[in-house]
Coordinates of C-alpha atoms and ligand atoms in Angstrom, one line a residue:
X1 CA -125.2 -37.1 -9.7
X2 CA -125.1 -40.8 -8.4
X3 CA -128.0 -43.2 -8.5
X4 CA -128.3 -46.0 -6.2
X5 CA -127.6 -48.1 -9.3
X6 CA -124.3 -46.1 -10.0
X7 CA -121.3 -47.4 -7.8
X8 CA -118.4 -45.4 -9.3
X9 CA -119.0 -42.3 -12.0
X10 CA -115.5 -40.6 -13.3
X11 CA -116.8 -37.4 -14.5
X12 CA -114.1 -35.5 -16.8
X13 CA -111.1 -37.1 -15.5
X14 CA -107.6 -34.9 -16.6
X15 CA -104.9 -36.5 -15.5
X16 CA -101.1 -34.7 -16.6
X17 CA -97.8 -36.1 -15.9
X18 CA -95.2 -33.3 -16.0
X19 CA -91.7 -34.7 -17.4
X20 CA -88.4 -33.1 -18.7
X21 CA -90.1 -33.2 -22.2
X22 CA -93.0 -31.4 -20.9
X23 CA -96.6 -32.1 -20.2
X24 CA -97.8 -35.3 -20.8
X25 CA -101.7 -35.5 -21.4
X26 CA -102.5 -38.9 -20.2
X27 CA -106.2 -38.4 -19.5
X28 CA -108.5 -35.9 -20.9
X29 CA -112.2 -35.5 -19.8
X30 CA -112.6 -39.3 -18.8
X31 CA -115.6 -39.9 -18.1
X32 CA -117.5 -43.5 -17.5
X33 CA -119.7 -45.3 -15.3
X34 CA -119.9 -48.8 -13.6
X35 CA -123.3 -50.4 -12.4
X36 CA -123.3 -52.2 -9.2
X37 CA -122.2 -55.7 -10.2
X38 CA -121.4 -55.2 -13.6
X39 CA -118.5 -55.8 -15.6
X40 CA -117.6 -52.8 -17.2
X41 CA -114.7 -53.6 -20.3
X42 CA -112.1 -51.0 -20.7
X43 CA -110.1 -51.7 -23.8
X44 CA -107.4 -49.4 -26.2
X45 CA -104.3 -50.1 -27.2
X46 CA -101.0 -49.7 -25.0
X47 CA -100.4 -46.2 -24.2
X48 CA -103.6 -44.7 -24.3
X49 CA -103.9 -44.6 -21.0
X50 CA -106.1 -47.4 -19.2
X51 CA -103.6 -48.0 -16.6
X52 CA -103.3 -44.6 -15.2
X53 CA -107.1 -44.5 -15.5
X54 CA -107.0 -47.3 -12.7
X55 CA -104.4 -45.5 -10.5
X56 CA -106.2 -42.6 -10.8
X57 CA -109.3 -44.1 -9.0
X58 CA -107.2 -45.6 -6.2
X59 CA -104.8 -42.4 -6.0
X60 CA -101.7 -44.4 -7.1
X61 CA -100.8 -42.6 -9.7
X62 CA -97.1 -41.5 -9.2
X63 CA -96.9 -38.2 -8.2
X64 CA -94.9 -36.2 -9.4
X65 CA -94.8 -36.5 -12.1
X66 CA -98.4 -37.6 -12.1
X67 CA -101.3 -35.3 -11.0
X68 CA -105.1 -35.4 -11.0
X69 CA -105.9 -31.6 -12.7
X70 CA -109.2 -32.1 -13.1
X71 CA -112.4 -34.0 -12.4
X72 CA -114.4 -36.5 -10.4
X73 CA -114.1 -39.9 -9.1
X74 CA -117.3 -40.3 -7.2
X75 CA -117.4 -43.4 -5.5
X76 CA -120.7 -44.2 -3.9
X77 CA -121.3 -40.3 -4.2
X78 CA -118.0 -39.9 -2.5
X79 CA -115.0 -38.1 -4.7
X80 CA -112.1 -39.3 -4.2
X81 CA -109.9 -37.1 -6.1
X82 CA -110.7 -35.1 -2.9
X83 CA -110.4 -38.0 -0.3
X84 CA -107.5 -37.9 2.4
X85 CA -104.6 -40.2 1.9
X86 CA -105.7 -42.0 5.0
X87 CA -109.5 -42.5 3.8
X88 CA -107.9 -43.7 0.5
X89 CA -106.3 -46.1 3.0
X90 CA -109.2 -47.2 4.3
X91 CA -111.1 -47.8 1.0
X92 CA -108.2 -49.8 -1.2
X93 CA -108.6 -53.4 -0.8
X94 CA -111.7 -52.8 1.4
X95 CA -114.2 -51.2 -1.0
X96 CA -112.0 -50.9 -4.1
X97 CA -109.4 -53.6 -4.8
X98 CA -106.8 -54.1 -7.5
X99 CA -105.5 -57.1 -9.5
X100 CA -102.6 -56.3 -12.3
X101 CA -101.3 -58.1 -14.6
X102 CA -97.9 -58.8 -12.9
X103 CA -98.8 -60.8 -9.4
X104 CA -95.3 -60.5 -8.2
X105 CA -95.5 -56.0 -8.4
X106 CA -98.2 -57.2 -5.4
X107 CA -96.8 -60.4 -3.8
X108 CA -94.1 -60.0 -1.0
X109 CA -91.1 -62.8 -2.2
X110 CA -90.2 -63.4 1.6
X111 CA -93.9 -64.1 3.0
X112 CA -95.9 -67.2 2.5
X113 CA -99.0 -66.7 0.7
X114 CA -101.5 -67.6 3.3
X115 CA -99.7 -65.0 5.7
X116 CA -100.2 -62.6 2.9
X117 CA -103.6 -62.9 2.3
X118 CA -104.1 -63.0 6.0
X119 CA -102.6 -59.5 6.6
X120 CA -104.5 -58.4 3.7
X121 CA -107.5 -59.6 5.7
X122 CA -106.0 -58.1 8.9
X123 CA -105.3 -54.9 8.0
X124 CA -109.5 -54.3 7.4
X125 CA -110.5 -56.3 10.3
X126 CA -108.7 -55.6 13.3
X127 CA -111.3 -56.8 15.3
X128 CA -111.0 -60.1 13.8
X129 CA -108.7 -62.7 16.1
X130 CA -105.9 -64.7 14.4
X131 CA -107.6 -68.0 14.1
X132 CA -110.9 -66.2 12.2
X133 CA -108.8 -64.4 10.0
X134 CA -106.2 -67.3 8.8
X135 CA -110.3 -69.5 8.3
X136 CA -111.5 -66.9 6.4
X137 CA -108.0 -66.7 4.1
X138 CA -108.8 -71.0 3.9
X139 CA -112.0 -70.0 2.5
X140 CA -110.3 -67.6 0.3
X141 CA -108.1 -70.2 -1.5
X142 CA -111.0 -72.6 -1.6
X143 CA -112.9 -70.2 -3.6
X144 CA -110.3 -69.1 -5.7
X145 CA -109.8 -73.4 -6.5
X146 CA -106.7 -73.5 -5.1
X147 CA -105.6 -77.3 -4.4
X148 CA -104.8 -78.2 -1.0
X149 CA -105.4 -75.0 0.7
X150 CA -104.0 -75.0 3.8
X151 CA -100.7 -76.6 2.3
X152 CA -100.8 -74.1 0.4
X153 CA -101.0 -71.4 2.3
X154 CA -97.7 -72.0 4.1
X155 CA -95.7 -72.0 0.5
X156 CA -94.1 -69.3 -0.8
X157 CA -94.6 -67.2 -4.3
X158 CA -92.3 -68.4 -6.4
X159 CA -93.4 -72.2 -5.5
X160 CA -96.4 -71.3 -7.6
X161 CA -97.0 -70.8 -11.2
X162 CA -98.1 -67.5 -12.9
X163 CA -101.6 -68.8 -12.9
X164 CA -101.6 -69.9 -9.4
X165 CA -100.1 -66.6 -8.5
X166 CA -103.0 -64.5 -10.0
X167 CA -104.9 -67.1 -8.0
X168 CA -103.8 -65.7 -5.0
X169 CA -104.2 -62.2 -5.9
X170 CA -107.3 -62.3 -7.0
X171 CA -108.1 -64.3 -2.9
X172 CA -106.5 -61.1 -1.3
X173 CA -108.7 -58.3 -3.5
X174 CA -111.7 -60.4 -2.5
X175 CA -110.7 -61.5 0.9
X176 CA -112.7 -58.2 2.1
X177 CA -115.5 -58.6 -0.4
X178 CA -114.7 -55.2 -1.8
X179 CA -117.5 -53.3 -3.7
X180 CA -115.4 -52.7 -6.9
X181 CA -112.7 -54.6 -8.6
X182 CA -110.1 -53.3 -10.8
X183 CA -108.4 -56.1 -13.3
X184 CA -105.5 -54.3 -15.3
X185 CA -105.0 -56.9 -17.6
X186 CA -105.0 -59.9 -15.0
X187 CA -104.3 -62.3 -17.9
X188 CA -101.8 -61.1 -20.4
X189 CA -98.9 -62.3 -18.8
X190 CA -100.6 -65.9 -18.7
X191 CA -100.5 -68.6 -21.3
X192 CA -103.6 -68.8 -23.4
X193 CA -105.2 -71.9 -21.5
X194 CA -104.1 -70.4 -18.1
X195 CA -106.3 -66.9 -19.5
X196 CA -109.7 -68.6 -19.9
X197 CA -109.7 -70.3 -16.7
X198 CA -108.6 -67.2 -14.7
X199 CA -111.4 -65.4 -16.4
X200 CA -113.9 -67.9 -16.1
X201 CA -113.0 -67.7 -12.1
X202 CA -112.8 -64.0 -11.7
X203 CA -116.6 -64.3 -13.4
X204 CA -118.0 -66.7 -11.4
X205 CA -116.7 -65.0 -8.4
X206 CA -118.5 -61.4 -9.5
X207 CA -121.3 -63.4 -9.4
X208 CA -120.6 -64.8 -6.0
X209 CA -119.6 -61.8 -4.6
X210 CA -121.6 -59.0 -6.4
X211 CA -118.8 -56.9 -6.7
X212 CA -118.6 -54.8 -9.6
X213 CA -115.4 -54.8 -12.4
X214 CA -113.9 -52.5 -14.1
X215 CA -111.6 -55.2 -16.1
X216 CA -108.9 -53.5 -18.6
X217 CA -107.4 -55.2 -21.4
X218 CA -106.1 -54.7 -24.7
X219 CA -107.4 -57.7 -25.6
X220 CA -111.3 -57.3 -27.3
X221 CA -111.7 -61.1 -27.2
X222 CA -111.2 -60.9 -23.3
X223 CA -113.5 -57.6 -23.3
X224 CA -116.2 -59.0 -25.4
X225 CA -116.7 -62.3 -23.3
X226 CA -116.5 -60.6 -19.7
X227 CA -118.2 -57.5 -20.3
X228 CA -121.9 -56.2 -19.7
X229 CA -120.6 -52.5 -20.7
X230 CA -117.6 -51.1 -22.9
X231 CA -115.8 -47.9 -22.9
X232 CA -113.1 -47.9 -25.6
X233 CA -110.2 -45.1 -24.8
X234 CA -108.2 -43.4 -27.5
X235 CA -104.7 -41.6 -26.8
X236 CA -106.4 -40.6 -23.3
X237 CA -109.9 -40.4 -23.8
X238 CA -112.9 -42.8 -23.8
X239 CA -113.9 -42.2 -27.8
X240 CA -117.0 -44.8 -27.5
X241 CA -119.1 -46.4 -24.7
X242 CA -121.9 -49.2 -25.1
X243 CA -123.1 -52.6 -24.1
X244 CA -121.1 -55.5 -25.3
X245 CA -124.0 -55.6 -28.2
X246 CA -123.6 -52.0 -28.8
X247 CA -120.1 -51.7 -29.5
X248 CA -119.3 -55.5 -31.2
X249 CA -121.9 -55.4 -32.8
X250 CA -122.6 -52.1 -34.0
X251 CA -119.4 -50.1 -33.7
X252 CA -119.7 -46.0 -34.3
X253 CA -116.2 -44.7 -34.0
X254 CA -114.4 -45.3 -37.0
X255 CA -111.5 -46.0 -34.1
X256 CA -113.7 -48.7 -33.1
X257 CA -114.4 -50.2 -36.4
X258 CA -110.5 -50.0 -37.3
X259 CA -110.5 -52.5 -33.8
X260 CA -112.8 -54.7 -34.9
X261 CA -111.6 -54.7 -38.3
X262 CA -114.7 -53.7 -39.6
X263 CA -113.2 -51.1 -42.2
X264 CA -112.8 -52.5 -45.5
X265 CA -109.5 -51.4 -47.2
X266 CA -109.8 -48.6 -49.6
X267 CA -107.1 -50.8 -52.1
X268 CA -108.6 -54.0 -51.3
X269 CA -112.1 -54.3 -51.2
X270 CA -112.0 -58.1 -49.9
X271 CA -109.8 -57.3 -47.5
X272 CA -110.1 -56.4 -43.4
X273 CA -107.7 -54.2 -41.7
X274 CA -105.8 -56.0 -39.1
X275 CA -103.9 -53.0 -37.4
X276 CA -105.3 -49.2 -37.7
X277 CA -102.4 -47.3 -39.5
X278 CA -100.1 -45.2 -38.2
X279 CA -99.5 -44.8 -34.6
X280 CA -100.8 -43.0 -31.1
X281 CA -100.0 -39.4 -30.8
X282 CA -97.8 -38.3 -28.7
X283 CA -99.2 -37.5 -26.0
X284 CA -96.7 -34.3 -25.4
X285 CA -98.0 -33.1 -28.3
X286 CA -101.3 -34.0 -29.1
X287 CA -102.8 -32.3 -32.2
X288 CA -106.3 -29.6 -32.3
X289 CA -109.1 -31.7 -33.0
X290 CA -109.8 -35.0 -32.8
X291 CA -107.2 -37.2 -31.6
X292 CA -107.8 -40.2 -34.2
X293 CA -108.2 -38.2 -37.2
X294 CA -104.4 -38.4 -38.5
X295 CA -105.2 -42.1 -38.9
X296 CA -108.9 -41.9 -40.0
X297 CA -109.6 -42.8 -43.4
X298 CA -113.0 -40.5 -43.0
X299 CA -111.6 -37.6 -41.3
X300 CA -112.7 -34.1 -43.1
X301 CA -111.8 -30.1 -42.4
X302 CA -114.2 -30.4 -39.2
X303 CA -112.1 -32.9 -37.5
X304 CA -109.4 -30.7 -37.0
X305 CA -111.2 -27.8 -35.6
X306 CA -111.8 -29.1 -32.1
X307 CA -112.2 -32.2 -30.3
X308 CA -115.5 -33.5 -30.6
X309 CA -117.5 -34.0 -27.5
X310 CA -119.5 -37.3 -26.9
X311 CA -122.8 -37.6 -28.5
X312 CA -125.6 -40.2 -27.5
X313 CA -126.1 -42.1 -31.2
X314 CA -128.8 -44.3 -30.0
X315 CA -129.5 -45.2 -26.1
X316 CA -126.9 -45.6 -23.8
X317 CA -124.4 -45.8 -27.0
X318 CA -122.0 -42.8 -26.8
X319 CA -119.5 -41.7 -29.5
X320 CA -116.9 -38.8 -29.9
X321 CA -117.0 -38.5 -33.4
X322 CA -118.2 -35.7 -35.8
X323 CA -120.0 -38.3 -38.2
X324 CA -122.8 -38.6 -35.3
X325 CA -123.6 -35.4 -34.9
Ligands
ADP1 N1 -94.7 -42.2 -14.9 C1 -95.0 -41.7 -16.1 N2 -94.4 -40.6 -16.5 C2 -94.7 -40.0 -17.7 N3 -95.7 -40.4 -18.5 C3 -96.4 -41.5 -18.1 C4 -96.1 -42.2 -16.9 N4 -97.0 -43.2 -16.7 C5 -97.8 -43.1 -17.8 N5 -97.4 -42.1 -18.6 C6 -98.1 -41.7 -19.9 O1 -99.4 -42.1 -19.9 C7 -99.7 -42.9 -21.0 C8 -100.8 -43.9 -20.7 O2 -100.1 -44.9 -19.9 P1 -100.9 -46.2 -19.4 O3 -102.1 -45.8 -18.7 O4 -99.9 -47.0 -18.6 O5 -101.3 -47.0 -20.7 P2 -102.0 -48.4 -20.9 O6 -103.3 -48.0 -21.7 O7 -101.1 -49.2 -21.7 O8 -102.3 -48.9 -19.6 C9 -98.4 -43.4 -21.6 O9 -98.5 -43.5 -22.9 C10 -97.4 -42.4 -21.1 O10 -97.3 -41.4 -22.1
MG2 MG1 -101.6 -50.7 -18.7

């Protein structure tokens, strides 16, 4: 079920890749919401599969080995883990656009950046002549605080810097105000100033815009000052979900709490964990139960049994975790 208020709802997203090793189980039962212009914060460490979340919902995920095995992507009611590969054409960069974290795995090293943007612009409007399209891409750098746009525009990528880049990228996935934008970590590869200026722009264009965000990072300091909403994954699945209160301020999942370094040291009372022992599982060979209990300092008999299904532990504040039940 979709409300007018929900734009996209993943329901029990599985999502396998099938490898000379075997069966890799990158996603299992995802399942999230994002508001119409809100910023919903995906965060978990590398590996656990935020990325492949994102190129689930545009169909990019590389296939084979990838595969979508099970679940729903309703967007605006529509699923698109059942949409054509030519309406999936129609709705990336028009209603659902992507920015990584890597501008140069999207930039073309031969085109200027203005004719870039411009085709971007092009390839949604074809009714649109040449001179409307290259004065809407102006506006484009203009928003985005580009200097000197149409200078700009006629240089090339590697005349810019890394932030300059993302600059760009972030005027072609709003050059046809899309409904939804999807930030895989759009600021790690920056420098630290560089981060909190591109962030502070990609939030004052949501605002601009309305679009909604589903903005993935590793990073809870990023998370925490750009989100409205956060779903935290685990080794493939979403293990806690909340407003930015809910879940910094009152985490649940002991996965969580690990993050936030909320869980005092059993040999050092004083002390904070940093990093969350031990590692992800592999995901070839994920273990019965639940998925963090190898490195849970609370984990008892009942964690191993089965995976434990998200509960509601106060309103709108979902966790997967036996201790809540
Ligand atoms: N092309 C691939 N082939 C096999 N496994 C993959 C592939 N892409 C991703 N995976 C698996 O999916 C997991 C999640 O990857 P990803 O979504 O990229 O993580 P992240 O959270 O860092 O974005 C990885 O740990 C890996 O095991
Ligand atoms: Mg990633």
């Amino acid at each position: 079920m979709t409300d007018d208020k929900t734009l996209l709802r993943v329901e029990n997203l599985n999502a396998w890749f099938y490898t000379e090793e075997g069966i890799v189980k990158a996603l299992e039962n995802v399942s999230f919401s994002v508001a119409r212009g809100e910023i919903l914060g995906l965060v978990g460490e590398t590996g656990c599969g935020k990325s492949v979340t994102s190129a689930c919902i545009m169909r990019l995920i590389p296939s084979p080995p990838g595969k979508i095995i099970g679940g729903k992507i309703l967007f605006e009611g529509e699923d698109l883990a059942q949409a054509t590969p030519e309406r999936m054409r129609q709705i990336r960069g028009k209603d659902i656009a992507m920015i990584f974290q890597d501008p140069m795995s999207s930039l073309n090293p031969v085109f200027t950046v203005g004719r870039q943007v411009e085709e971007a612009i092009r390839v949604h409007n074809p009714d649109m002549g040449a001179a409307q399209i290259h004065e809407r891409a102006a506006e484009m750098f203009k928003k985005v605080n580009i200097p000197d746009p149409e200078k700009s525009m006629k240089r090339y990528p590697h005349q810019f810097s890394g932030g300059m880049k993302q600059r760009v990228m972030i005027a072609m996935a709003l050059s046809c105000n899309p409904r939804m934008l999807i930030a895989d970590e759009p600021t790690t590869a920056l420098d630290v100033s560089i981060q909190a200026q591109i962030l502070s722009l990609i939030k004052d264009l949501q605002k601009d815009f309305g679009s909604s965000i589903m903005l993935i990072s590793h990073d809870l300091g990023v998370i925490a000052t750009m989100a409205q909403k956060v779903a935290v994954m685990y080794a493939g699945s979403i293990i806690e979900y909340g407003s930015v209160r809910q879940i910094f301020e009152h985490p649940l999942h002991p996965y969580t709490q690990g993050l936030l370094g909320a869980i005092p040291r059993l040999d050092q009372a004083q002390e904070y964990l940093e990093v969350i022992p031990g590692a992800l599982p592999n995901l070839l060979h994920l273990p019965e139960g639940c998925k963090f209990r190898a490195r849970c300092l609370r984990a008892t008999e009942r964690c191993a049994l089965a995976r434990p299904a998200a509960v509601e532990a106060e309103e709108g504040h979902k966790v997967a975790c036996y201790e809540y039940r």
